mmCIF file of C-alpha atoms in Angstrom:
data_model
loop_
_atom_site.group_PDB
_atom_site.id
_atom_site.type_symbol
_atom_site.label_atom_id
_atom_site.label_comp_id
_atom_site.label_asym_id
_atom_site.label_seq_id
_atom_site.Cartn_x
_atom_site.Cartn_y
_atom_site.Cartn_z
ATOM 1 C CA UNK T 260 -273.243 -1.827 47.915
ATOM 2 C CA UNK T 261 -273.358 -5.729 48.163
ATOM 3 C CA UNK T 262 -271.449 -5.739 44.961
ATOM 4 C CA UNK T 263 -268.842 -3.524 46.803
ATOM 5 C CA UNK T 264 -268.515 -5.960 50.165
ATOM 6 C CA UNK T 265 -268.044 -8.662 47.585
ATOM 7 C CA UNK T 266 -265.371 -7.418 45.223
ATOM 8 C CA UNK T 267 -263.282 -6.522 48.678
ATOM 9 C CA UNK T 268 -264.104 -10.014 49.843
ATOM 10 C CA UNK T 269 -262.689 -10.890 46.602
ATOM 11 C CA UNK T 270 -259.654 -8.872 47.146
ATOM 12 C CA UNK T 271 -259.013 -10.377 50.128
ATOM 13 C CA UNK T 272 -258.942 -13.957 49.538
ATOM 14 C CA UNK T 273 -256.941 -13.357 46.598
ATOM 15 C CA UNK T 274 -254.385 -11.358 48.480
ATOM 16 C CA UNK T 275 -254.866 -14.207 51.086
ATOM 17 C CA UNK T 276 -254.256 -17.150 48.395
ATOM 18 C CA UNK T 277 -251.152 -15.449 47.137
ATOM 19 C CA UNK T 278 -249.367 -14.880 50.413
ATOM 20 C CA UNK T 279 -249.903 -17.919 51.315
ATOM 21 C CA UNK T 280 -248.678 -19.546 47.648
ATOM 22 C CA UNK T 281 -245.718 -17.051 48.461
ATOM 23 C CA UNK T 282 -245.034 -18.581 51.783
ATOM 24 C CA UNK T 283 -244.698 -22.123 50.809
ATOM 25 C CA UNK T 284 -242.426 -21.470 47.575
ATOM 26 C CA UNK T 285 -240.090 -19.615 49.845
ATOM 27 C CA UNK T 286 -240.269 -22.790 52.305
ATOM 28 C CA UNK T 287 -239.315 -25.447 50.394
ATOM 29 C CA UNK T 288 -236.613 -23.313 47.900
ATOM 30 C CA UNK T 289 -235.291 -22.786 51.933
ATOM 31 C CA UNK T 290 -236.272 -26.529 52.435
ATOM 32 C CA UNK T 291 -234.117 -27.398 49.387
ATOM 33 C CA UNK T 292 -230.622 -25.271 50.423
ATOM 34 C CA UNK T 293 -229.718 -27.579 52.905
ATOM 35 C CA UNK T 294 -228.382 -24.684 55.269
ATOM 36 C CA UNK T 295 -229.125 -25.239 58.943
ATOM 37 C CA UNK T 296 -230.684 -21.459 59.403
ATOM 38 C CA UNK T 297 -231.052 -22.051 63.181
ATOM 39 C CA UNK T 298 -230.537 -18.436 64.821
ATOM 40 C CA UNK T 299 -231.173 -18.644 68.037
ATOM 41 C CA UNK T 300 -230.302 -21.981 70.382
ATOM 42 C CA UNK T 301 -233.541 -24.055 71.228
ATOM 43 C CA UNK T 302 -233.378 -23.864 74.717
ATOM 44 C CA UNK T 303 -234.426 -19.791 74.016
ATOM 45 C CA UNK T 304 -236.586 -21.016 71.020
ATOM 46 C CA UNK T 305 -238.875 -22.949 74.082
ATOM 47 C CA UNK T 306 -238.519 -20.072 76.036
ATOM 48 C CA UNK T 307 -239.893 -17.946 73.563
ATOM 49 C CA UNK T 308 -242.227 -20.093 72.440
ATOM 50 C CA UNK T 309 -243.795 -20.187 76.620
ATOM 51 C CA UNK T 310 -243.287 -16.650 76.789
ATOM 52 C CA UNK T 311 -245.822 -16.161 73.711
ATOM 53 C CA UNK T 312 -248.484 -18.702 74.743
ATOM 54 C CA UNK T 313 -248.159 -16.743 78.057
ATOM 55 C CA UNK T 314 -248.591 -13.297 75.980
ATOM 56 C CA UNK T 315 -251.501 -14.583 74.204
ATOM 57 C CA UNK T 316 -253.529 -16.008 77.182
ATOM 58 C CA UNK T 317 -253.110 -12.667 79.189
ATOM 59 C CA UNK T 318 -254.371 -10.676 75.880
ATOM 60 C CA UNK T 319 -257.364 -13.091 75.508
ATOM 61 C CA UNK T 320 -258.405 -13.187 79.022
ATOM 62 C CA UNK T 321 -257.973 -9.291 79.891
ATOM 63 C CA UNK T 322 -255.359 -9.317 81.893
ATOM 64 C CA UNK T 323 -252.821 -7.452 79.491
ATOM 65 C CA UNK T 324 -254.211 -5.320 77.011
ATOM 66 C CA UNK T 325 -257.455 -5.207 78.510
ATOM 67 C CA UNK T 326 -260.033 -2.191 79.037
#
């Protein structure tokens, strides 16, 4: 059973390691374009980005989400 846990463990990280790897060859062959790939303005970038830290302090403290 322990051998079970551990090869899913195993699984896991490696799935984890290659995402990851993924990630940060798609960020710099993006990096490396040059393109400004801005879609939305900032002004609704800082909006969002309040919006979400707003989002996640409701979920965390029970007030949205909660049981």
């Amino acid at each position: 059973m322990v051998r079970l846990i551990l090869l899913v463990a195993f699984i896991g990280v490696v799935a984890f390691a290659v995402t990851a790897a993924l990630g940060t060859i798609q960020a710099l062959a993006r990096a490396g374009t040059g393109k400004d790939d801005e879609i939305m303005p900032v002004k609704f970038q800082r909006i969002t980005y309040v919006l979400l830290v707003l989002l996640m302090f409701g979920v965390t403290t029970g007030w949205l989400g909660g049981l």
